[in-house]
PDB file of C-alpha atoms in Angstrom:
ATOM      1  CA  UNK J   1      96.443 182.842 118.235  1.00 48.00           C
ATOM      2  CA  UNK J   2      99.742 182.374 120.389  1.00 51.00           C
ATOM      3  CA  UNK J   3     102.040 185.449 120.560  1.00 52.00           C
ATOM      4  CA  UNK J   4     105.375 185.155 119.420  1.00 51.00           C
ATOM      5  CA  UNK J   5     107.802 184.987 121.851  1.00 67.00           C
ATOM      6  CA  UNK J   6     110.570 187.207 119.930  1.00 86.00           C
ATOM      7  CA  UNK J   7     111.471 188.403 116.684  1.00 92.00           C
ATOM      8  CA  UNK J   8     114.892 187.530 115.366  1.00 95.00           C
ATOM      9  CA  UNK J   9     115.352 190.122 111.880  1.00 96.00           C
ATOM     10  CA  UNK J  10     118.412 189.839 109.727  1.00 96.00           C
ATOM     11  CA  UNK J  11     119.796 191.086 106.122  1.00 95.00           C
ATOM     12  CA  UNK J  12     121.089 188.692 103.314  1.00 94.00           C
ATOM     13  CA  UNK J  13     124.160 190.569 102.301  1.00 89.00           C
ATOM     14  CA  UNK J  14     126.149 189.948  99.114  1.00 87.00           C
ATOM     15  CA  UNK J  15     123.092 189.942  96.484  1.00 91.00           C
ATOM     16  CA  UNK J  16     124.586 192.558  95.050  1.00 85.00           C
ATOM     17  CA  UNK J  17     123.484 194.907  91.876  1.00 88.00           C
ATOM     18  CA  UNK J  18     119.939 193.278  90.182  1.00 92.00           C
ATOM     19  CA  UNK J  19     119.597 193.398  86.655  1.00 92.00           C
ATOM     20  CA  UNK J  20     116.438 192.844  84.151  1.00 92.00           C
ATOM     21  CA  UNK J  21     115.992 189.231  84.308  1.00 94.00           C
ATOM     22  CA  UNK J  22     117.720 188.214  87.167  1.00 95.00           C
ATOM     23  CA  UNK J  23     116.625 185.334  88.745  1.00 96.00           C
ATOM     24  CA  UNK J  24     115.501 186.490  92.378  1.00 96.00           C
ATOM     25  CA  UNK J  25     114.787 183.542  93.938  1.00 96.00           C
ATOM     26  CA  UNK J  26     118.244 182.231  92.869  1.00 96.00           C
ATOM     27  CA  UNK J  27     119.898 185.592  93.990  1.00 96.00           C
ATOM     28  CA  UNK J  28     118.393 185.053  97.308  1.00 96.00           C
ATOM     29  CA  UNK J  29     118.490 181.738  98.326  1.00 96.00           C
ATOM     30  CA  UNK J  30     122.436 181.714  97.210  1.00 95.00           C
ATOM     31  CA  UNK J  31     122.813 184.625  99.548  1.00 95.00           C
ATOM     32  CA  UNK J  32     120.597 182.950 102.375  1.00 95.00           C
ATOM     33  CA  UNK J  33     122.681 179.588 101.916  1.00 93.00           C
ATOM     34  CA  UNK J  34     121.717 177.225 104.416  1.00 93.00           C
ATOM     35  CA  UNK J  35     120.017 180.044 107.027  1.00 95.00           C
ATOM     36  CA  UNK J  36     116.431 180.338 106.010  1.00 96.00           C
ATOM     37  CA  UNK J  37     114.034 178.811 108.615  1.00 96.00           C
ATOM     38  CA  UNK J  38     110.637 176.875 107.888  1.00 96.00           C
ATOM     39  CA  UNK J  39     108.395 180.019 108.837  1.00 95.00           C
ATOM     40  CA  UNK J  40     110.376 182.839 107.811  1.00 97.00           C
ATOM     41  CA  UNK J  41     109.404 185.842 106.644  1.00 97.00           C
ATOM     42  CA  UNK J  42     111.804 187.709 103.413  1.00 98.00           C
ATOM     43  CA  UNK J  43     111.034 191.121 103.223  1.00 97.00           C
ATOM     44  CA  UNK J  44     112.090 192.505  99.590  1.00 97.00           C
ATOM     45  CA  UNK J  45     113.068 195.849  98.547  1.00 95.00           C
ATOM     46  CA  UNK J  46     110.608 196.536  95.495  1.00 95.00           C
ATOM     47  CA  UNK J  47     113.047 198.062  93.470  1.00 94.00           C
ATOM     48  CA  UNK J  48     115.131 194.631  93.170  1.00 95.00           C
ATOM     49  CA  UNK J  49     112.006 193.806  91.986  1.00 97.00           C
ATOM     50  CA  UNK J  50     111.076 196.603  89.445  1.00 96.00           C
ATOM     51  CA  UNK J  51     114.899 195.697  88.042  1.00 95.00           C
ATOM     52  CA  UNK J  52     114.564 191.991  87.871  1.00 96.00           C
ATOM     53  CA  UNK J  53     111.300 192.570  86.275  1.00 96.00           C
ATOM     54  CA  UNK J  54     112.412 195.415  83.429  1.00 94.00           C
ATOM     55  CA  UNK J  55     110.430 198.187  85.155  1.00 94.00           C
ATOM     56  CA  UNK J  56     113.724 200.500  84.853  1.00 91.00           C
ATOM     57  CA  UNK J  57     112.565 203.125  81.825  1.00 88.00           C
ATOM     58  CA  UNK J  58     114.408 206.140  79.953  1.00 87.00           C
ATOM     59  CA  UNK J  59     112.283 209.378  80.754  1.00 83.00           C
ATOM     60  CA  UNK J  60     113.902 212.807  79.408  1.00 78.00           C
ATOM     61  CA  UNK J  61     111.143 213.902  82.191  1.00 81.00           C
ATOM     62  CA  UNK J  62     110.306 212.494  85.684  1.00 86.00           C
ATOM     63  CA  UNK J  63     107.290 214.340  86.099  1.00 88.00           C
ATOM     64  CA  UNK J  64     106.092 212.484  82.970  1.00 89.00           C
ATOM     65  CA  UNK J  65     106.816 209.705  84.032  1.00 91.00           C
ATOM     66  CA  UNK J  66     104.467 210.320  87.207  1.00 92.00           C
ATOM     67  CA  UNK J  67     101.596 211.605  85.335  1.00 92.00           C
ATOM     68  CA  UNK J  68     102.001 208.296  83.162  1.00 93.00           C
ATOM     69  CA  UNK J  69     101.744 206.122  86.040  1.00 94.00           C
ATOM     70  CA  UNK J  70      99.120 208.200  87.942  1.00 94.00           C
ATOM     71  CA  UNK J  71      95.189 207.543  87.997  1.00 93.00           C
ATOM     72  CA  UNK J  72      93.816 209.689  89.983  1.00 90.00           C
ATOM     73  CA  UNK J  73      95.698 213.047  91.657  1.00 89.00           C
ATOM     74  CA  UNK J  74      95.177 213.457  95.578  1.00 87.00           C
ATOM     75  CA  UNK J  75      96.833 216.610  96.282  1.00 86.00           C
ATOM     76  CA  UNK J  76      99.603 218.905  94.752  1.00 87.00           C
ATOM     77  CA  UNK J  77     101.584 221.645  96.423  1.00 85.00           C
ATOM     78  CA  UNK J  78     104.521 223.622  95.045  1.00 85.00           C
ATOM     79  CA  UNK J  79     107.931 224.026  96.334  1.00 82.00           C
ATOM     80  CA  UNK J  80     111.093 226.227  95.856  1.00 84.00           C
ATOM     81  CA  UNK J  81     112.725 223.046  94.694  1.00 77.00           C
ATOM     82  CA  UNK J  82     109.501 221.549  92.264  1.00 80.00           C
ATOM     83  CA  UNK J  83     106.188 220.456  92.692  1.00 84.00           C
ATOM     84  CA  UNK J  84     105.434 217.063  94.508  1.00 87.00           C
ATOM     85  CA  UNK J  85     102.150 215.424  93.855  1.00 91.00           C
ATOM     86  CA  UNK J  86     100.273 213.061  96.128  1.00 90.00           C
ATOM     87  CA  UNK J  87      98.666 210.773  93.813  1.00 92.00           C
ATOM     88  CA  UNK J  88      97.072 207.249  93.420  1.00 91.00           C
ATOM     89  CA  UNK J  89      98.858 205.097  91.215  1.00 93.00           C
ATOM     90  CA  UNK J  90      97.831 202.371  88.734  1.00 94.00           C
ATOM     91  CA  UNK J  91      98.649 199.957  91.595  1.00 94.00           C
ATOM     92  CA  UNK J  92      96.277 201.249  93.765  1.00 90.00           C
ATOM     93  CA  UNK J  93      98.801 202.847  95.802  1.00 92.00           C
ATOM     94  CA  UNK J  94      98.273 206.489  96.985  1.00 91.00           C
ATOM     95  CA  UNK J  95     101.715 208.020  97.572  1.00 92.00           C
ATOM     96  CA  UNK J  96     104.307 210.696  96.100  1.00 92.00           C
ATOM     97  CA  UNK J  97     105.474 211.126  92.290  1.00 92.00           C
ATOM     98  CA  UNK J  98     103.124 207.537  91.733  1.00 93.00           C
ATOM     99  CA  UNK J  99     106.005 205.734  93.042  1.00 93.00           C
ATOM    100  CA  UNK J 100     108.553 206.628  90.495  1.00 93.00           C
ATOM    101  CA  UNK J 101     111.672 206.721  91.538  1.00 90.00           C
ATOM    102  CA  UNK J 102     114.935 208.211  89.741  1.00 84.00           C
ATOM    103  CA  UNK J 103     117.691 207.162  92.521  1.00 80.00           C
ATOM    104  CA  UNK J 104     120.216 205.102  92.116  1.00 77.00           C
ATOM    105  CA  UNK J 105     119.420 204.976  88.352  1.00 81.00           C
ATOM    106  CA  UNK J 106     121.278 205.621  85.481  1.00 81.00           C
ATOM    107  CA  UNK J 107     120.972 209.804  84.068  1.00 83.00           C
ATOM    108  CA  UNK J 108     117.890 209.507  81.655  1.00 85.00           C
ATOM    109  CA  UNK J 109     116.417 206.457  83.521  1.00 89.00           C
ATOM    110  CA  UNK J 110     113.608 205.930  86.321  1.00 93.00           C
ATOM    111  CA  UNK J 111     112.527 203.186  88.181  1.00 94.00           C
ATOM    112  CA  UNK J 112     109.067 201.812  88.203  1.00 95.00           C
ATOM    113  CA  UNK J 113     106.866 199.941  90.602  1.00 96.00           C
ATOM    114  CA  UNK J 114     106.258 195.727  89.225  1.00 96.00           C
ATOM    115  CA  UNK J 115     103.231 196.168  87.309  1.00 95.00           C
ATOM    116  CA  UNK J 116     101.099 193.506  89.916  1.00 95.00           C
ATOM    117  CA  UNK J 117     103.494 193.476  93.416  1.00 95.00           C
ATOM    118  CA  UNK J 118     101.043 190.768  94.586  1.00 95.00           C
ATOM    119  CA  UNK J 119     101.528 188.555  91.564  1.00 94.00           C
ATOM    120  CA  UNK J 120     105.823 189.288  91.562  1.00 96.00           C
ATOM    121  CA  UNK J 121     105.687 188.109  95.266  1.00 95.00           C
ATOM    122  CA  UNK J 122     103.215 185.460  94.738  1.00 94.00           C
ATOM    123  CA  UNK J 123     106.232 184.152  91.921  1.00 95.00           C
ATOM    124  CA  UNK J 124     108.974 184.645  94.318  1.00 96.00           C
ATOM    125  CA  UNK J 125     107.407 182.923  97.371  1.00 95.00           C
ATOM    126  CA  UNK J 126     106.451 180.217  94.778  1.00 94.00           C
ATOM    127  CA  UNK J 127     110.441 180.071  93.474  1.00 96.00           C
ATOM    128  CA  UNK J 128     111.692 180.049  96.958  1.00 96.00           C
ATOM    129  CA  UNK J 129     109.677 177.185  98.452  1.00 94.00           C
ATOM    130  CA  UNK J 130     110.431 175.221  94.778  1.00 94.00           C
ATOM    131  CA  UNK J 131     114.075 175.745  95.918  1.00 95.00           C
ATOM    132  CA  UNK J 132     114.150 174.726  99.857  1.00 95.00           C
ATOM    133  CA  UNK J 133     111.206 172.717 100.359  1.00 94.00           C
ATOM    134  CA  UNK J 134     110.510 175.624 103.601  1.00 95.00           C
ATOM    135  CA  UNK J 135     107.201 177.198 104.305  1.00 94.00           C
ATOM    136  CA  UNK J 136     108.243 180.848 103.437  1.00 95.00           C
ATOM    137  CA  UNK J 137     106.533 184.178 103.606  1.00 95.00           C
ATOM    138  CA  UNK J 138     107.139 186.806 100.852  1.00 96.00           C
ATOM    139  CA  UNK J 139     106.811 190.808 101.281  1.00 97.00           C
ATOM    140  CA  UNK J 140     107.816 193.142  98.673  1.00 97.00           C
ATOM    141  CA  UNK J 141     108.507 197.073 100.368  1.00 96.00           C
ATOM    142  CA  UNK J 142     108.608 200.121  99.264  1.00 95.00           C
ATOM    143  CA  UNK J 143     109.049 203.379 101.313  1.00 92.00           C
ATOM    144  CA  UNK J 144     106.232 205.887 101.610  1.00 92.00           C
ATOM    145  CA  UNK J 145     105.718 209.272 103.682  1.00 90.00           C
ATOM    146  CA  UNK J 146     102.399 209.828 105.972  1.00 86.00           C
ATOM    147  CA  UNK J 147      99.668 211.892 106.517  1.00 84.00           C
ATOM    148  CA  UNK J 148     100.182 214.070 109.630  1.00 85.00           C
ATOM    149  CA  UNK J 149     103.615 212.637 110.647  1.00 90.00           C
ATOM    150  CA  UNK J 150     107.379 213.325 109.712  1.00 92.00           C
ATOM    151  CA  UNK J 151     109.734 211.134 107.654  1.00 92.00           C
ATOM    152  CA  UNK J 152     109.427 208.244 105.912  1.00 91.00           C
ATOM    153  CA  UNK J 153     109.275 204.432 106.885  1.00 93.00           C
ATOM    154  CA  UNK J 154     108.609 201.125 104.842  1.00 94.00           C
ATOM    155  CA  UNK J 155     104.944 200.066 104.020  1.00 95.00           C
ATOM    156  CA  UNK J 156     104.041 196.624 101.759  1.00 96.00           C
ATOM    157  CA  UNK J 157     103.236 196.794  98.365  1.00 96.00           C
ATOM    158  CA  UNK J 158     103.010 192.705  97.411  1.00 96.00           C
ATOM    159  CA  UNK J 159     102.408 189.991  99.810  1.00 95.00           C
ATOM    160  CA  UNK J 160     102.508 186.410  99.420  1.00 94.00           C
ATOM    161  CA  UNK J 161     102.378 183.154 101.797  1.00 92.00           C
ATOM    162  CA  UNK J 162     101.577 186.212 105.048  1.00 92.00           C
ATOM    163  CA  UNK J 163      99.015 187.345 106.286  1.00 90.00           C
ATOM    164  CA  UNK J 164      98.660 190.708 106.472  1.00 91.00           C
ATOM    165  CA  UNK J 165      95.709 191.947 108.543  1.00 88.00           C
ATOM    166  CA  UNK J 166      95.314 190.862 112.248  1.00 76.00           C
ATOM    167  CA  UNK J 167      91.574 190.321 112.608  1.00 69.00           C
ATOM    168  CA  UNK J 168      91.446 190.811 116.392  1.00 72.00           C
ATOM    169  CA  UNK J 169      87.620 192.334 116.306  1.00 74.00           C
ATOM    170  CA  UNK J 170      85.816 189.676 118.449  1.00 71.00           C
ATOM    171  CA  UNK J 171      88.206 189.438 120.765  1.00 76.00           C
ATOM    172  CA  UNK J 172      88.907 190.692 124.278  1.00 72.00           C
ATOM    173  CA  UNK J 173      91.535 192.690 125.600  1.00 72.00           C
ATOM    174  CA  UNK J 174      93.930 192.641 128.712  1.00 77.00           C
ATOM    175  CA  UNK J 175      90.693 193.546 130.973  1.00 75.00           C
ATOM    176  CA  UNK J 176      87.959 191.853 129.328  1.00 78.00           C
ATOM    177  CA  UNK J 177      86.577 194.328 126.916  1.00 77.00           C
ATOM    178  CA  UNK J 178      85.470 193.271 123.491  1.00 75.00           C
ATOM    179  CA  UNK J 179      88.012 194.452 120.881  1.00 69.00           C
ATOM    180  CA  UNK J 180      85.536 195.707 117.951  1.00 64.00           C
ATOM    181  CA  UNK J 181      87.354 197.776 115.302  1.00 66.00           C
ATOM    182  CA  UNK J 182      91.114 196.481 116.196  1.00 74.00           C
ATOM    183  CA  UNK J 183      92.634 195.027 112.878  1.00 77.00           C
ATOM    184  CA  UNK J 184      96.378 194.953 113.142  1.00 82.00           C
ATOM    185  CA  UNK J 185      98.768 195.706 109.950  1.00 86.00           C
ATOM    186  CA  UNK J 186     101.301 192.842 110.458  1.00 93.00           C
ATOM    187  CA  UNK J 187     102.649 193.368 106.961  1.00 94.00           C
ATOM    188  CA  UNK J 188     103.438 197.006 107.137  1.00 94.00           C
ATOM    189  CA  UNK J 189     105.038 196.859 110.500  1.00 95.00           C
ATOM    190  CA  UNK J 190     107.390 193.649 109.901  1.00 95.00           C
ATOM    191  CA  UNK J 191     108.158 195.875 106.884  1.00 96.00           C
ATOM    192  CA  UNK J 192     109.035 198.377 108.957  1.00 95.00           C
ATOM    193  CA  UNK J 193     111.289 196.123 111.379  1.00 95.00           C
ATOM    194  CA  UNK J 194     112.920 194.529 108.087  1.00 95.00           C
ATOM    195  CA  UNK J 195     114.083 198.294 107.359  1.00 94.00           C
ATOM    196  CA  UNK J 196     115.496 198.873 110.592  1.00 94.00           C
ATOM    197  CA  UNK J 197     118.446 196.397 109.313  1.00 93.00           C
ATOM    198  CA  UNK J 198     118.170 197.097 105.797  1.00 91.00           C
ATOM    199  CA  UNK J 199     118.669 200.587 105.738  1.00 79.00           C
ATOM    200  CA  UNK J 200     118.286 203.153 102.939  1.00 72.00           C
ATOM    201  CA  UNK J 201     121.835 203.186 101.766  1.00 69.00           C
ATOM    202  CA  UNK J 202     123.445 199.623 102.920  1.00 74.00           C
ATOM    203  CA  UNK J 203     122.496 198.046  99.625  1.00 82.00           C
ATOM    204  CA  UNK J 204     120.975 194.882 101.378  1.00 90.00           C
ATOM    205  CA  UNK J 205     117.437 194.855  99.716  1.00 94.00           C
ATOM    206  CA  UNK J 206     116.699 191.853 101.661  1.00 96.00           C
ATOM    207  CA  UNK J 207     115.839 190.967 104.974  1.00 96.00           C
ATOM    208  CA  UNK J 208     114.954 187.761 106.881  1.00 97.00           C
ATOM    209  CA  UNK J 209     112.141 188.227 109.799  1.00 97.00           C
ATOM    210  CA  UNK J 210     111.753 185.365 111.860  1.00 97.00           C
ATOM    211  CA  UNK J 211     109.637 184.569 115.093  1.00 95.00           C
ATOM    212  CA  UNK J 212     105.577 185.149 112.998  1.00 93.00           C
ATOM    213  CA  UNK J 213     105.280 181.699 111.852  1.00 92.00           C
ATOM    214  CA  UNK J 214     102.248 181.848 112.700  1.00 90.00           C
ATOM    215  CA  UNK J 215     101.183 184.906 110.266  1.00 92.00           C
ATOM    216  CA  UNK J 216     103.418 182.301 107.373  1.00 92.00           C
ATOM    217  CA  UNK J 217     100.944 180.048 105.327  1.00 84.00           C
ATOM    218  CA  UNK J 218     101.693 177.412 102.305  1.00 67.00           C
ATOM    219  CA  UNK J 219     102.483 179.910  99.145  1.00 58.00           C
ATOM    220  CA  UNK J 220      98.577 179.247  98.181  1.00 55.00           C
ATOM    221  CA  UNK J 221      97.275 179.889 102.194  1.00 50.00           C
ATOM    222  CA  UNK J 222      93.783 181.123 100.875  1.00 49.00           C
ATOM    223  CA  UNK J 223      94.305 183.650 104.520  1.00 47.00           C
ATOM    224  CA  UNK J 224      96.844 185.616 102.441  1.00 48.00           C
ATOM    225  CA  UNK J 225      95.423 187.070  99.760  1.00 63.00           C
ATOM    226  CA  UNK J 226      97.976 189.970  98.893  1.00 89.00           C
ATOM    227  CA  UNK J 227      98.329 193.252  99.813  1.00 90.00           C
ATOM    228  CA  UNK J 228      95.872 194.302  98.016  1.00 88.00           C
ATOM    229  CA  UNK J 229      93.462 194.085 101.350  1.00 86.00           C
ATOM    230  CA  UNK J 230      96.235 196.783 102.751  1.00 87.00           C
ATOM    231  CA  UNK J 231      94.431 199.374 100.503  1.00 87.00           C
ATOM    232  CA  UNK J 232      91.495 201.716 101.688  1.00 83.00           C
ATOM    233  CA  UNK J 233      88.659 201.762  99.358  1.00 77.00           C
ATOM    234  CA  UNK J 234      88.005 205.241  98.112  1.00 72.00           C
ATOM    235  CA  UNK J 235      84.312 205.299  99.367  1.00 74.00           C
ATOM    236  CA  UNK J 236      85.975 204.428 102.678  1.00 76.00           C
ATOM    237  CA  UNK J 237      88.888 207.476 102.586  1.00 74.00           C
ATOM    238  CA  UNK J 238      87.820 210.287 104.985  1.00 73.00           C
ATOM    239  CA  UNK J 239      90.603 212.242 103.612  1.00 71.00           C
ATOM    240  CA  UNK J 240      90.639 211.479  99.406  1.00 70.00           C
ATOM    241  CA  UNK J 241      91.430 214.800  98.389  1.00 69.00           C
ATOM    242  CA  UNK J 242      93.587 217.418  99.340  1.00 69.00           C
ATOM    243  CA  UNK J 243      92.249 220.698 100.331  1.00 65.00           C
ATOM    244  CA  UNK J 244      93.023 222.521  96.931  1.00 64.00           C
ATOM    245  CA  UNK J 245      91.343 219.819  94.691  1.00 68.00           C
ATOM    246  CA  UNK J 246      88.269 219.577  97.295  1.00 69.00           C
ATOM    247  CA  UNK J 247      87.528 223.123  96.487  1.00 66.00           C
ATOM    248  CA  UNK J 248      88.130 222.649  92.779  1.00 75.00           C
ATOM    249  CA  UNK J 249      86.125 219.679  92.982  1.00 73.00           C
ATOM    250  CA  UNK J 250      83.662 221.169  95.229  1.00 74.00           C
ATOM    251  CA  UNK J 251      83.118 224.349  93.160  1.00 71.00           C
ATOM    252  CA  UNK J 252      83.171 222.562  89.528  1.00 77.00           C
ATOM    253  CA  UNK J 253      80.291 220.856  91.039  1.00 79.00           C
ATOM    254  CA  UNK J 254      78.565 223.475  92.463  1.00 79.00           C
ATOM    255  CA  UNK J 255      79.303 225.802  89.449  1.00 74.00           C
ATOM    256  CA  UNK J 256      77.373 223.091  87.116  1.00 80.00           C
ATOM    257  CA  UNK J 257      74.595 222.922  89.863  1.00 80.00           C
ATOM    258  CA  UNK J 258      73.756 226.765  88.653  1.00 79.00           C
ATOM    259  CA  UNK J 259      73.750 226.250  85.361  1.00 79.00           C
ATOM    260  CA  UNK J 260      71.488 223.315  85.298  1.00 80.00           C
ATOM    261  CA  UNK J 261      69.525 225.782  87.689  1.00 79.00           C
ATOM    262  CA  UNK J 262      69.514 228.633  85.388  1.00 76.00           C
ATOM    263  CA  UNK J 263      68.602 226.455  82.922  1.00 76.00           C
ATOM    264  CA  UNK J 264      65.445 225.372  84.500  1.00 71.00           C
ATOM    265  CA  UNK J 265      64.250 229.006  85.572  1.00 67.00           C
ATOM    266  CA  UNK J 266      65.022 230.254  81.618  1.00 65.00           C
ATOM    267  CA  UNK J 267      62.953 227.275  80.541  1.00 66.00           C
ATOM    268  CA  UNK J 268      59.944 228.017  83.162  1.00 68.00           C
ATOM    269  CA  UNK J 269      60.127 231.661  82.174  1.00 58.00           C
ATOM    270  CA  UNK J 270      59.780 230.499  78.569  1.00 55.00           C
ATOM    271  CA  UNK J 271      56.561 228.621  79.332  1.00 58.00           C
ATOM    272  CA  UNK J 272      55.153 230.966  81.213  1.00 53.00           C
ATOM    273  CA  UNK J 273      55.251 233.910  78.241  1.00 57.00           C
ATOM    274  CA  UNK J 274      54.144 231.141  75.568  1.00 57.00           C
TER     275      UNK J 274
END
């Protein structure tokens, strides 16, 4: 595969404040006008999409909200300030407060993640290429903190028309050596370029990435199946629970261990006097 010989990345300014049922694809290819480029890449801020899409909900209580959205908790830890919760949402997503977000929202309100971020980018990409005829990639962002590192950056949450993994296992490197466990993130970091230009605060949710035509397939590439192969398996997590709920975890199981031990030495003792 031929590397790219630069990266050009750009925001679409003037889409301006999203409402439910807004018509994305319209919103941005208006604002792109005549710039888009067969082989581009549109990275979208998620909560455009969570707006367009009716995701904004009224919840008295945030934390709620979280525990409404949240499958399965990873770790909790109390602050002056609240609690925050590490948990895995019903996206699949392991990250803070399940992704629910109460920023630039009205008092009373919080934002959601789109139900299936896959299927909302699989729409747009679809919409997009309906409305220029251009081979177009789709990734919907969202920003998450890491394990074992400060701050925050941009990960993706929906893919369509991109690959996202970098098979290079099979491979050889610079000197000859066989690359076997090397499987690049593409997605996450062009999400991470796209928020270099984006910003936090800007208000341009969208950003064009061009120069990785060659990770951009037709909107039904069977090579980019959604960033859904961006998530870990569980089985496959070295670190699925925080330290607290290991030892809860650990000593629920070990405390049921001795009873079904007990259990079996009152029961032998039993026989024994009969």
């Amino acid at each position: 595969m031929p590397e790219p010989t630069g990266l050009h990345v750009f925001v679409l300014g003037g889409i301006g404040e999203v409402e439910a049922g807004a018509d994305l694809a319209a919103l941005i290819a208006d604002a792109a006008g005549s710039r888009l480029r067969d082989g581009d890449i549109l990275a979208v801020t998620s909560k455009i999409v969570s707006k367009a899409e009716g995701r904004q909900v009224r919840a008295a209580d945030r934390e709620q909200a979280i525990t409404d959205e949240t499958v399965r908790v990873v770790a909790t830890r109390a602050f002056p300030g609240g609690m925050t919760r590490i948990v895995e949402n019903r996206q699949g997503l392991v990250m803070a407060a399940a992704g629910v977000d109460a920023s630039n929202t009205p008092d009373g309100f919080v934002l959601l993640l789109p139900v299936d971020p896959d299927a909302s980018a699989r729409a747009l990409c679809a919409a997009l290429h309906e409305r220029t005829s251009l081979r177009l990639g789709v990734l919907i962002t969202d920003t998450v903190g890491r394990p074992w590192r400060e701050g925050q950056t941009d990960i993706v949450i929906g893919a369509a028309g991109v690959t996202v993994l970098d098979d290079l296992r099979g491979t050889t490197d610079a000197s000859g050596r066989r690359l076997d466990v090397t499987v690049a993130a593409v997605a996450d970091e062009i999400a991470g370029a796209a928020d270099l230009v984006k910003g936090k605060t800007s208000g341009n949710p969208v950003a064009v990435v061009r120069g990785l035509g060659r990770l951009v397939g037709e909107p039904d590439d069977a090579d980019a199946r959604g960033a859904t192969r961006l998530l870990r398996l569980s089985e496959n997590d070295m670190f699925r629970l925080g330290s607290a709920e290991a030892h809860a975890e650990g000593f629920s199981e070990g405390y049921a261990a001795g009873l079904a031990a007990a259990a079996v030495d009152a029961a032998s003792v039993v026989s024994v006097t009969e």
